[in-house]
Amino acid sequence: MSANTSLLDLYLDATIIANPVERSTVIQNIVNVLKEYSLDKKYEIKMSDGVLLLLTVENGSLSAVLRTHLNGLITLTLEEGSSSSFLTNIGVEELRKRLNKAVQKRVDRIPILKRGLEVPNYFSSSDERIFEYDFDKLVFQADSPFQNVKILHSPTFGNTLFLDDLQNLAESDLSYTHGLMKYGELSYKDQEILILGGGDGGLLHELLKEKPKFITMVDIDQLVVDACREHLRGACFDSLDKLKGDNYEVIIGDCVKKMDEYMKEGKMFDFVFSDLTDIPIATEPEGELWKFVKKIVTMALQVLKPRGRFLSHATGIGCVDALQEYEKMLRKLPTKVEFRSHSAFVKSFLEKWVFYEIWEI
Amino acid sequence: MSANTSLLDLYLDATIIANPVERSTVIQNIVNVLKEYSLDKKYEIKMSDGVLLLLTVENGSLSAVLRTHLNGLITLTLEEGSSSSFLTNIGVEELRKRLNKAVQKRVDRIPILKRGLEVPNYFSSSDERIFEYDFDKLVFQADSPFQNVKILHSPTFGNTLFLDDLQNLAESDLSYTHGLMKYGELSYKDQEILILGGGDGGLLHELLKEKPKFITMVDIDQLVVDACREHLRGACFDSLDKLKGDNYEVIIGDCVKKMDEYMKEGKMFDFVFSDLTDIPIATEPEGELWKFVKKIVTMALQVLKPRGRFLSHATGIGCVDALQEYEKMLRKLPTKVEFRSHSAFVKSFLEKWVFYEIWEI
């Protein structure tokens, strides 16, 4: 890393910010604390909601932006070119305590952000919370005709697959696959199964252990399958080594087209799994996410035998609105369905993920 | 939340930054992109490693600091007073793409940071990586004579105990307790056990299930015990409801003093657990962490029966130096010991935690 950013939040009262005299006193107190770090005011701008100050040390190597907000918050953002001097968590905690003393109000410190990391490590949860991973190596990266495919290595999660920078599956994520399968609650023995997506091979590997009659997996992206066969073996094991076995076949193709064919042929399954990425990949211009998601579940229900089950992952438990929207969509399907949701903590997602079991009534 | 901060990193070449003409061209390209967002240059400072620019929109409500770094990195930090306008992950992703097009080099986006959160949600891992939790409620907060005690609620982890803002245990963290116990590998049946710390009651509860002869737990902080009895019941269950039972006793006191007494009495145990916080609490001025850690393990070994086991948590697997230091310390103890380490992924820590089993030889 080659630069650090540190954020501090000072929780003052709105009345202090609204009153120019009080505001200027409190800002002077903060400026005085920053002066102890050789930060001097260089520029000030009046804003609709108060003021914005730029402070730097003499040679500019450490800078700070201080700004007020109408609700009483004062944000302070420090930046430094080198990681070797002031901007460490210990150093900023000391500053936080001094600021706390100076303003006599709550002051929060957000842990140091590292800029210019060699291996990308900042990603978000489904509900847009930031996580800093411990990826130490870019194992694989390439662009397929459909998406950017990346595999990063982490000491905590093993190799981890990203599609268009969205977290997909890590070698540690058996709980994801078991969550999707409702492991232990449903029996796959002698069943006919269709997997939509699932190119990482994790679900295929786990389902094969259950002695199904036949699994057909349809993933659009050859590159994902090839990359996972080589670099995600802790999830797919040997299940992608051959694309066709006694009781399974991996088809590289568009699952929508494939389901169309199955409908025409009258081919039906006991279980259909949706293991597509959150942002779905369609070869036709399908429009937005919801349209596509609805299309998938509608088609899947049509290739299900009576009493068959559609199993799908949804999103993180924090995405309350999206989950409600999904259930609303299920209730409005052309076919009348019942559904049950369940959740599992997925290590590399660092969140609880929600899954659905859906069936026609 | 009342403000947002967004960080972008542009990976240029060091030679571009070193050359004033090339540098100024590339900066002009970036400034032109920012102009599309009504951000205008307000102030510029020459630095030892290039330049620092402050840009704002007319009324100052959106601001940006752009700075160059000698290794070729250009950091861009945007801040905005309201969460309702430009600074969303989707909005900034669009900007990232435009910058990427303008500079024709890698541009990374760090997910939006939320300023002024009502419930504190930014904490770090043991190796100082930032995590944004989903705490939605401050369940309990008070200062004891020893530390700040906080219990926060998360939909993902349940209630979670923080001591001096350090993550201690969540109701979801059975893997921590089982890791510390080497669950399934060691037998506690009919054994005499001493727990140092452990005020959250998680370890006490799990050990009681194993039908030990007697457990003595010595925690210094009555407030922790009281708070966990009420608010961390998913970890301690009913084990803290009474401080004394048929086969256990919870003593509120200093475990160092207590071990001194045991040594004088000649009282010994089959197992001693160290379940003290990372930053240890000593009533005497013990000096730094390592001195205290060494003292604890030295004393614990002295109150262990022959073939007894000392079990301790250490830190996250990312803290390679600290773990090496710990093992170095173990090798230099006055008593000759052997040890084995193992690890477990602790959900609410969002990292793998390392534990030690130590015994005299």
XYZ file of C-alpha atoms in Angstrom:
722
model
C 0.000 0.000 0.000
C 1.156 3.482 -0.618
C -1.281 5.817 1.111
C -3.654 5.876 4.040
C -6.960 7.582 4.712
C -8.477 8.029 8.124
C -12.020 9.162 8.926
C -13.228 10.695 12.172
C -16.791 11.710 12.984
C -17.583 14.289 15.666
C -21.164 14.171 16.917
C -21.992 17.750 17.864
C -25.425 19.341 18.261
C -27.273 20.840 15.304
C -27.741 24.043 17.316
C -23.962 24.499 17.547
C -23.554 24.232 13.773
C -26.505 26.559 13.148
C -25.032 29.285 15.349
C -22.049 30.936 13.559
C -20.400 32.016 16.817
C -20.651 28.631 18.534
C -19.667 26.894 15.330
C -16.568 28.979 14.910
C -15.548 28.330 18.533
C -15.872 24.584 18.170
C -14.047 24.594 14.821
C -11.257 26.646 16.370
C -10.966 24.004 19.107
C -10.631 21.282 16.484
C -8.173 23.341 14.425
C -6.083 23.820 17.577
C -5.879 20.061 18.083
C -4.871 19.584 14.435
C -2.190 22.273 14.836
C -0.460 19.934 17.298
C 0.022 17.672 14.267
C 1.440 20.593 12.197
C -1.770 20.780 10.165
C -2.536 24.380 9.233
C -5.610 25.843 7.597
C -4.948 26.474 3.905
C -8.386 27.109 2.458
C -11.934 27.654 3.696
C -15.234 27.608 1.851
C -18.637 28.667 3.174
C -21.345 26.155 2.373
C -25.100 25.992 2.680
C -24.628 23.727 5.691
C -21.660 25.455 7.320
C -17.997 25.398 6.341
C -15.383 23.232 4.689
C -11.713 23.601 5.661
C -8.642 22.183 3.991
C -5.601 21.803 6.245
C -2.175 20.446 5.359
C 1.274 20.188 6.846
C 3.888 22.454 5.267
C 4.928 20.099 2.448
C 1.398 18.749 1.894
C 2.307 15.157 2.803
C -0.493 15.018 5.400
C -3.810 16.707 4.643
C -7.181 17.020 6.334
C -10.648 18.069 5.202
C -12.968 19.224 7.949
C -16.623 19.893 7.191
C -19.758 20.620 9.110
C -23.192 19.135 8.488
C -26.575 20.636 9.350
C -27.486 17.855 11.767
C -24.471 18.672 13.943
C -22.023 16.160 12.556
C -18.494 17.303 11.785
C -16.515 14.988 9.519
C -12.738 14.990 9.458
C -10.883 13.099 6.729
C -7.102 12.746 6.907
C -4.870 11.541 4.122
C -1.203 10.730 4.024
C 1.126 9.583 1.295
C 3.205 7.175 3.268
C 2.152 4.419 5.628
C 5.167 4.946 7.821
C 4.236 7.975 9.860
C 1.137 9.344 11.583
C -1.846 7.573 10.025
C -1.937 4.330 11.968
C -4.905 3.144 14.020
C -2.952 3.797 17.220
C -1.957 7.284 16.065
C -5.496 8.212 15.054
C -6.971 6.760 18.259
C -4.748 9.212 20.139
C -6.088 12.055 17.940
C -9.649 10.823 18.529
C -9.138 11.071 22.280
C -7.753 14.611 21.966
C -10.687 15.671 19.776
C -13.085 14.073 22.230
C -11.514 16.133 25.002
C -11.636 19.295 22.892
C -15.318 19.068 21.904
C -16.656 17.098 24.866
C -18.912 15.066 22.558
C -18.852 11.600 21.023
C -16.057 11.167 18.465
C -15.935 7.967 16.373
C -12.983 6.682 14.414
C -13.383 4.561 11.290
C -10.414 2.169 10.949
C -7.677 3.245 8.516
C -8.356 2.688 4.813
C -5.376 1.514 2.767
C -5.053 3.093 -0.675
C -3.456 1.552 -3.707
C -3.499 -2.091 -2.583
C -1.768 -4.459 -4.970
C -4.485 -7.122 -4.586
C -8.025 -5.677 -4.421
C -9.397 -6.290 -0.945
C -12.329 -3.922 -0.440
C -15.669 -5.432 -1.379
C -19.196 -4.995 -0.069
C -21.915 -7.189 1.351
C -25.217 -7.453 -0.499
C -26.507 -4.569 1.624
C -23.508 -2.419 0.727
C -21.466 -2.712 3.875
C -17.710 -2.533 3.346
C -15.452 -5.496 4.139
C -11.697 -5.611 3.850
C -10.663 -9.157 2.954
C -7.250 -10.731 3.430
C -6.669 -11.707 -0.193
C -2.945 -12.060 -0.722
C -2.793 -13.241 -4.337
C -4.605 -12.774 -7.617
C -4.729 -16.414 -8.726
C -6.590 -15.954 -12.013
C -8.105 -13.156 -14.041
C -9.602 -13.041 -17.508
C -12.533 -11.558 -19.391
C -14.956 -14.021 -20.941
C -17.516 -12.925 -23.549
C -19.931 -12.614 -20.611
C -18.064 -11.244 -17.626
C -14.841 -10.565 -15.785
C -13.695 -13.726 -13.998
C -11.354 -13.359 -11.042
C -10.061 -15.834 -8.470
C -8.349 -14.422 -5.401
C -6.624 -16.353 -2.630
C -7.289 -15.704 1.068
C -5.702 -17.493 4.059
C -9.140 -17.401 5.695
C -11.396 -18.478 2.809
C -9.089 -20.248 0.359
C -9.518 -19.427 -3.323
C -12.526 -17.230 -3.983
C -14.408 -16.653 -7.237
C -15.546 -13.188 -8.303
C -17.692 -12.554 -11.371
C -17.736 -8.889 -12.437
C -16.252 -8.149 -9.004
C -19.217 -9.784 -7.268
C -18.356 -12.372 -4.644
C -19.534 -15.788 -5.870
C -18.077 -18.705 -3.931
C -14.985 -19.489 -1.890
C -13.475 -22.875 -1.178
C -14.620 -22.394 2.446
C -18.268 -21.885 1.455
C -19.775 -25.331 1.905
C -22.473 -23.611 3.979
C -23.622 -21.788 0.837
C -23.977 -25.012 -1.139
C -25.570 -26.855 1.770
C -27.899 -23.888 2.311
C -29.032 -23.967 -1.306
C -29.567 -27.763 -1.099
C -31.351 -27.625 2.262
C -28.785 -30.271 3.149
C -30.161 -33.057 5.303
C -33.759 -31.908 4.807
C -34.324 -32.988 1.219
C -33.336 -36.278 -0.396
C -31.737 -36.284 -3.854
C -31.268 -40.043 -4.133
C -32.397 -41.295 -7.566
C -33.717 -37.858 -8.476
C -33.441 -36.006 -11.792
C -31.865 -32.620 -11.251
C -31.285 -29.514 -13.342
C -28.779 -26.869 -12.227
C -29.072 -23.433 -13.842
C -25.639 -21.794 -13.633
C -23.477 -23.345 -10.932
C -20.298 -23.075 -13.039
C -18.081 -23.193 -9.952
C -19.021 -26.861 -9.573
C -19.597 -26.687 -5.822
C -23.273 -27.645 -6.003
C -22.601 -30.332 -8.633
C -19.973 -31.933 -6.392
C -22.193 -31.955 -3.307
C -25.240 -33.247 -5.185
C -23.255 -36.070 -6.797
C -22.493 -37.356 -3.297
C -26.238 -37.855 -2.789
C -26.454 -40.502 -5.569
C -28.952 -38.763 -7.850
C -30.310 -40.461 -10.960
C -28.978 -37.733 -13.256
C -27.784 -34.117 -12.951
C -27.804 -31.727 -15.886
C -25.944 -28.491 -15.296
C -26.229 -25.616 -17.773
C -23.745 -22.788 -17.367
C -23.165 -20.172 -20.016
C -19.518 -19.479 -19.322
C -16.852 -22.003 -20.343
C -14.192 -19.753 -18.825
C -15.768 -19.951 -15.345
C -15.929 -23.746 -15.536
C -12.312 -23.966 -16.719
C -11.028 -21.531 -14.094
C -12.878 -23.277 -11.254
C -11.795 -26.738 -12.388
C -8.236 -25.568 -11.949
C -8.379 -23.073 -9.083
C -11.475 -23.797 -6.981
C -10.880 -27.480 -6.317
C -11.769 -27.096 -2.637
C -15.347 -26.504 -3.860
C -15.735 -28.500 -7.101
C -13.171 -31.228 -6.316
C -13.097 -33.535 -9.390
C -16.669 -32.857 -10.514
C -15.602 -30.626 -13.423
C -12.709 -32.826 -14.575
C -15.003 -34.459 -17.124
C -18.068 -32.624 -18.429
C -19.971 -35.895 -18.772
C -20.147 -38.831 -16.388
C -22.440 -41.804 -15.750
C -24.990 -39.714 -13.928
C -24.270 -36.104 -14.879
C -23.605 -33.767 -17.763
C -22.281 -30.214 -17.796
C -23.633 -28.271 -20.786
C -21.995 -24.977 -21.717
C -24.922 -22.927 -22.924
C -27.774 -20.568 -22.151
C -30.070 -22.090 -19.527
C -33.067 -20.133 -20.823
C -32.718 -21.656 -24.277
C -32.131 -25.065 -22.714
C -35.307 -24.832 -20.617
C -37.200 -23.831 -23.777
C -35.972 -27.042 -25.415
C -36.935 -29.126 -22.374
C -40.444 -27.641 -22.441
C -40.845 -28.525 -26.109
C -39.509 -32.057 -25.494
C -41.643 -32.483 -22.378
C -38.505 -33.278 -20.361
C -39.062 -32.730 -16.627
C -37.044 -32.742 -13.405
C -37.545 -33.505 -9.724
C -35.408 -30.561 -8.697
C -34.346 -27.376 -10.475
C -31.647 -25.248 -8.831
C -31.031 -21.608 -9.637
C -27.351 -20.993 -8.934
C -26.962 -18.009 -11.260
C -25.011 -14.911 -10.239
C -26.909 -12.097 -8.538
C -26.704 -9.975 -11.654
C -27.908 -12.474 -14.178
C -26.317 -13.112 -17.517
C -28.716 -13.342 -20.413
C -27.758 -13.682 -24.045
C -30.949 -11.918 -25.083
C -31.611 -8.354 -23.978
C -33.816 -9.446 -21.076
C -34.016 -6.090 -19.388
C -33.587 -5.715 -15.661
C -32.821 -8.137 -12.907
C -36.412 -8.692 -11.776
C -37.680 -9.540 -15.205
C -34.917 -12.114 -15.572
C -35.394 -13.571 -12.094
C -39.134 -13.904 -12.759
C -38.483 -15.536 -16.122
C -36.129 -18.084 -14.566
C -38.524 -19.153 -11.824
C -41.482 -19.224 -14.225
C -39.620 -21.453 -16.695
C -38.142 -23.639 -13.949
C -41.623 -24.362 -12.593
C -42.665 -25.465 -16.086
C -39.910 -28.089 -16.313
C -40.644 -29.439 -12.837
C -42.514 -32.691 -12.330
C -45.595 -32.536 -10.095
C -44.283 -32.307 -6.500
C -40.935 -31.111 -7.867
C -38.991 -28.399 -6.085
C -37.326 -25.208 -7.295
C -34.419 -24.196 -5.067
C -32.863 -20.779 -5.353
C -30.525 -18.459 -3.535
C -31.766 -14.901 -3.075
C -29.594 -12.322 -1.296
C -28.279 -11.322 2.150
C -30.668 -11.024 5.110
C -29.841 -7.315 5.278
C -31.561 -6.684 1.935
C -35.009 -6.587 3.497
C -36.636 -4.694 0.612
C -35.206 -7.001 -2.065
C -36.409 -10.077 -0.169
C -39.898 -8.609 0.142
C -39.857 -7.775 -3.563
C -38.834 -11.369 -4.352
C -41.713 -12.783 -2.309
C -44.151 -10.322 -3.908
C -42.951 -11.541 -7.312
C -43.453 -15.176 -6.238
C -47.033 -14.415 -5.176
C -47.777 -12.890 -8.588
C -46.447 -15.728 -10.741
C -48.743 -17.149 -13.466
C -48.515 -20.475 -11.601
C -49.705 -20.539 -7.981
C -46.827 -21.480 -5.708
C -45.973 -21.979 -2.082
C -42.506 -21.200 -0.741
C -40.341 -21.376 2.339
C -37.173 -19.402 3.006
C -34.190 -20.340 5.157
C -30.756 -18.825 5.718
C -27.138 -19.811 6.274
C -24.081 -17.819 7.272
C -21.691 -17.934 4.318
C -18.132 -17.357 5.520
C -16.688 -15.530 2.534
C -19.826 -13.370 2.146
C -19.458 -12.433 5.810
C -23.234 -12.385 6.015
C -26.287 -14.603 6.319
C -27.630 -15.539 2.915
C -31.295 -16.306 2.211
C -32.471 -19.278 0.140
C -35.919 -20.284 -1.131
C -37.672 -23.576 -1.720
C -40.591 -23.042 -4.135
C -43.221 -25.481 -5.399
C -46.404 -25.393 -7.428
C -49.700 -26.021 -5.685
C -26.336 8.425 8.515
C -25.755 11.967 7.423
C -22.727 12.034 5.160
C -20.868 9.794 2.753
C -17.243 9.416 1.764
C -16.042 7.665 -1.342
C -12.470 6.659 -2.180
C -11.056 5.974 -5.618
C -7.515 4.859 -6.416
C -5.956 5.435 -9.833
C -2.940 3.232 -10.547
C -0.732 5.308 -12.814
C 2.973 4.891 -13.496
C 5.582 6.514 -11.265
C 7.211 8.010 -14.375
C 4.020 9.934 -15.180
C 3.923 11.490 -11.719
C 7.639 12.305 -11.824
C 7.290 14.189 -15.122
C 5.555 17.567 -14.518
C 4.197 17.763 -18.081
C 2.774 14.257 -18.183
C 1.476 14.661 -14.656
C -0.338 17.827 -15.481
C -1.925 16.239 -18.572
C -3.243 13.289 -16.620
C -4.503 15.500 -13.814
C -6.260 17.699 -16.347
C -7.960 14.586 -17.733
C -9.179 13.669 -14.247
C -10.257 17.251 -13.530
C -12.248 17.224 -16.785
C -14.127 14.115 -15.665
C -14.849 15.727 -12.296
C -16.102 18.870 -14.066
C -18.930 16.718 -15.466
C -20.036 16.414 -11.834
C -19.801 20.222 -11.374
C -16.653 19.821 -9.284
C -14.294 22.755 -9.892
C -10.746 23.235 -8.721
C -10.684 25.585 -5.732
C -7.189 25.212 -4.364
C -3.914 23.555 -5.331
C -0.802 22.847 -3.288
C 2.568 21.661 -4.577
C 3.954 18.804 -2.517
C 7.217 16.919 -2.318
C 5.486 14.047 -4.116
C 3.423 16.010 -6.622
C 0.239 17.984 -6.116
C -2.875 18.123 -3.981
C -6.079 19.611 -5.387
C -9.279 20.549 -3.619
C -12.379 20.635 -5.793
C -15.941 21.433 -4.775
C -19.296 22.091 -6.344
C -20.484 25.702 -6.155
C -22.148 25.485 -2.729
C -19.523 23.115 -1.314
C -21.993 20.283 -0.684
C -19.822 17.852 -2.681
C -16.049 18.055 -2.377
C -13.081 16.106 -3.684
C -9.416 15.894 -2.742
C -7.110 14.633 -5.469
C -3.477 13.847 -4.685
C -0.560 12.272 -6.407
C 1.908 9.845 -4.855
C 5.494 9.178 -5.916
C 4.836 5.539 -6.826
C 2.278 6.609 -9.438
C -0.866 6.264 -7.364
C -3.425 9.058 -7.521
C -5.969 9.055 -4.726
C -9.341 10.741 -5.043
C -11.533 11.216 -1.985
C -15.070 12.513 -2.383
C -17.317 13.713 0.402
C -20.930 14.727 0.447
C -23.233 16.012 3.131
C -26.351 14.156 2.198
C -26.868 10.517 1.358
C -29.555 11.304 -1.175
C -27.595 12.445 -4.195
C -24.402 11.443 -6.018
C -22.355 9.401 -3.554
C -23.905 5.971 -3.909
C -21.985 2.853 -4.938
C -23.781 2.880 -8.297
C -23.023 6.570 -8.848
C -19.362 6.188 -7.964
C -19.006 3.029 -10.068
C -20.107 5.150 -13.025
C -17.447 7.749 -12.127
C -14.858 4.967 -11.764
C -15.585 3.805 -15.294
C -15.256 7.342 -16.652
C -11.935 7.822 -14.852
C -10.750 4.455 -16.112
C -11.538 5.588 -19.649
C -9.832 8.948 -19.078
C -6.548 7.569 -17.705
C -6.518 4.162 -19.419
C -5.165 2.538 -16.244
C -6.576 0.469 -13.374
C -8.995 2.439 -11.187
C -10.283 0.842 -7.964
C -13.283 1.958 -5.956
C -13.522 1.417 -2.210
C -17.187 0.973 -1.192
C -18.895 4.060 0.247
C -18.158 4.876 3.892
C -21.121 6.119 5.920
C -20.366 8.960 8.309
C -22.149 9.713 11.535
C -23.824 6.347 12.091
C -26.155 6.224 15.063
C -24.970 2.756 16.125
C -21.181 2.269 15.757
C -20.571 -0.282 13.009
C -16.985 0.112 11.847
C -14.580 -2.187 13.666
C -11.370 -3.925 12.687
C -10.058 -7.464 12.622
C -7.043 -8.355 14.732
C -4.828 -7.516 11.741
C -6.477 -4.118 11.321
C -8.755 -4.766 8.400
C -11.970 -2.753 8.403
C -15.373 -4.442 8.706
C -18.751 -2.771 8.627
C -21.133 -4.751 10.817
C -24.914 -4.698 10.706
C -25.490 -3.709 14.318
C -28.908 -2.120 14.557
C -29.231 -1.483 18.288
C -27.085 -0.541 21.244
C -28.476 -3.024 23.773
C -26.301 -2.114 26.743
C -23.524 0.300 27.577
C -21.793 1.169 30.834
C -18.346 1.842 32.217
C -17.124 -0.521 34.909
C -14.091 0.310 37.091
C -12.093 -1.719 34.535
C -13.435 -1.054 31.074
C -16.204 0.134 28.797
C -18.793 -2.633 28.395
C -20.995 -2.543 25.305
C -23.488 -5.024 23.883
C -24.693 -4.415 20.328
C -27.355 -6.358 18.442
C -26.842 -7.686 14.916
C -29.335 -9.666 12.794
C -26.375 -11.781 11.645
C -24.570 -12.432 14.937
C -27.159 -11.795 17.648
C -26.065 -9.789 20.664
C -22.343 -9.092 20.662
C -20.091 -8.107 23.566
C -17.449 -5.398 23.195
C -14.959 -4.545 25.944
C -13.220 -1.204 25.379
C -14.534 -1.402 21.806
C -12.775 -4.724 21.227
C -14.951 -7.498 19.854
C -15.279 -10.234 22.525
C -18.047 -12.722 21.838
C -21.354 -12.852 19.985
C -24.273 -15.173 20.595
C -23.378 -16.808 17.250
C -19.807 -17.594 18.306
C -20.029 -21.192 19.498
C -17.076 -21.882 17.192
C -14.942 -19.618 19.386
C -15.846 -21.510 22.549
C -15.514 -24.893 20.871
C -12.182 -23.780 19.385
C -10.858 -22.811 22.810
C -12.052 -26.155 24.277
C -10.745 -28.246 21.348
C -14.273 -29.596 21.395
C -14.481 -33.306 20.728
C -10.735 -33.773 21.098
C -10.346 -33.358 24.850
C -12.505 -34.866 27.579
C -13.598 -32.730 30.522
C -15.633 -35.393 32.297
C -14.859 -35.457 36.039
C -12.058 -32.925 35.561
C -11.189 -29.944 37.753
C -11.156 -26.787 35.690
C -10.094 -23.177 36.236
C -11.297 -20.442 33.851
C -9.359 -17.158 33.913
C -11.724 -14.456 32.689
C -14.609 -15.858 30.667
C -17.110 -13.371 32.104
C -19.445 -13.783 29.130
C -20.267 -17.275 30.427
C -20.014 -18.960 27.004
C -17.162 -21.263 27.975
C -18.682 -21.986 31.389
C -21.954 -23.054 29.766
C -20.294 -25.338 27.221
C -17.953 -26.927 29.794
C -20.795 -27.626 32.206
C -22.395 -29.778 29.500
C -19.309 -32.033 29.655
C -20.017 -33.066 33.273
C -16.798 -31.824 34.859
C -16.008 -32.461 38.543
C -15.776 -28.739 39.317
C -15.289 -25.478 37.431
C -13.944 -22.352 39.091
C -14.236 -19.214 37.000
C -12.470 -16.018 38.079
C -13.492 -12.847 36.266
C -12.602 -9.411 37.511
C -15.626 -7.543 36.203
C -19.001 -7.948 37.882
C -20.539 -5.626 35.296
C -19.551 -7.935 32.413
C -21.052 -10.944 34.190
C -24.256 -9.033 34.960
C -24.598 -7.638 31.435
C -23.990 -11.028 29.778
C -26.374 -12.839 32.127
C -29.078 -10.499 30.879
C -28.128 -9.777 27.260
C -25.886 -12.600 26.004
C -28.112 -15.541 26.866
C -27.497 -17.167 23.492
C -23.922 -17.753 24.719
C -24.142 -18.167 28.514
C -27.715 -19.539 28.690
C -28.499 -20.055 32.412
C -24.902 -20.619 33.531
C -24.581 -17.155 35.103
C -28.028 -17.150 36.761
C -26.455 -18.389 39.964
C -22.796 -17.721 40.721
C -22.513 -21.027 42.575
C -23.854 -24.453 41.680
C -23.171 -28.083 42.591
C -20.143 -28.304 40.341
C -19.122 -24.713 39.630
C -18.405 -21.367 41.192
C -18.025 -17.937 39.607
C -15.666 -15.735 41.626
C -15.587 -12.007 40.931
C -11.947 -11.157 41.461
C -8.451 -10.860 40.081
C -7.329 -14.174 38.595
C -3.650 -13.372 39.269
C -4.311 -12.998 42.998
C -6.482 -16.095 42.941
C -3.749 -18.172 41.287
C -1.307 -16.885 43.934
C -3.646 -18.217 46.614
C -3.984 -21.561 44.848
C -0.197 -21.885 44.656
C 0.108 -21.234 48.390
C -2.693 -23.723 49.167
C -1.279 -26.286 46.748
C -4.624 -26.395 44.915
C -4.238 -27.772 41.359
C -6.369 -28.261 38.245
C -6.611 -30.627 35.286
C -7.333 -27.760 32.912
C -6.708 -24.027 33.072
C -8.351 -21.834 30.423
C -7.219 -18.342 29.574
C -10.292 -16.520 28.291
C -9.119 -13.016 29.104
C -9.605 -10.108 26.672
C -6.833 -9.404 24.164
C -5.778 -6.352 26.079
C -5.556 -7.805 29.522
C -6.932 -6.183 32.601
C -4.660 -6.213 35.607
C -5.349 -4.540 38.911
C -1.630 -4.073 39.478
C 0.421 -1.999 37.043
C 1.650 -5.038 35.113
C 3.176 -3.171 32.210
C 2.610 -4.245 28.653
C 0.634 -7.007 27.077
C 3.448 -9.486 26.660
C 4.558 -9.302 30.271
C 1.005 -9.976 31.374
C 0.458 -12.812 28.893
C 3.708 -14.431 30.045
C 2.734 -14.035 33.677
C -0.649 -15.681 33.089
C 0.754 -18.726 31.319
C 3.602 -19.093 33.852
C 1.212 -19.016 36.793
C -1.336 -21.247 35.065
C 1.326 -23.922 34.526
C 2.102 -23.776 38.237
C -1.481 -24.578 39.254
C -1.764 -27.426 36.741
C -1.576 -31.048 37.842
C 1.035 -33.213 36.087
C -0.347 -33.943 32.589
C -2.708 -30.969 32.974
C -3.448 -28.716 30.021
C -3.402 -24.924 29.615
C -5.763 -23.778 26.880
C -5.634 -20.255 25.537
C -6.874 -18.156 22.662
C -4.253 -16.044 20.922
C -5.240 -13.801 18.001
C -6.292 -13.880 14.317
C -4.324 -15.937 11.781
C -3.436 -12.694 9.973
C -1.294 -11.534 12.916
C 1.682 -13.621 11.854
C 4.239 -11.609 13.846
C 2.211 -11.710 17.054
C 1.743 -15.475 16.771
C 5.482 -15.959 16.259
C 6.159 -13.726 19.238
C 3.742 -15.790 21.331
C 5.497 -19.035 20.404
C 8.903 -17.470 21.099
C 7.633 -16.498 24.528
C 6.376 -20.053 25.138
C 9.805 -21.442 24.263
C 11.473 -19.129 26.794
C 9.244 -19.899 29.772
C 10.944 -20.886 33.046
C 9.095 -24.216 32.732
C 9.794 -26.299 29.646
C 6.588 -26.769 27.650
C 5.243 -28.292 24.485
C 2.348 -26.749 22.583
C 0.045 -27.225 19.645
C -1.996 -24.550 17.866
C -5.279 -24.890 16.003
C -7.731 -22.424 14.511
C -11.457 -21.842 14.042
C -13.425 -19.334 11.975
C -15.308 -17.141 14.444
C -18.346 -15.625 12.751
C -18.534 -12.289 14.513
C -14.754 -11.809 14.299
C -15.026 -12.431 10.531
C -11.646 -14.132 10.725
C -9.942 -17.357 11.728
C -8.809 -17.275 15.325
C -5.805 -19.186 16.669
C -5.853 -21.195 19.915
C -3.095 -22.971 21.843
C -2.920 -26.114 23.941
C 0.141 -25.963 26.198
C 1.561 -28.502 28.667
C 4.652 -28.962 30.794
C 7.165 -31.625 29.812
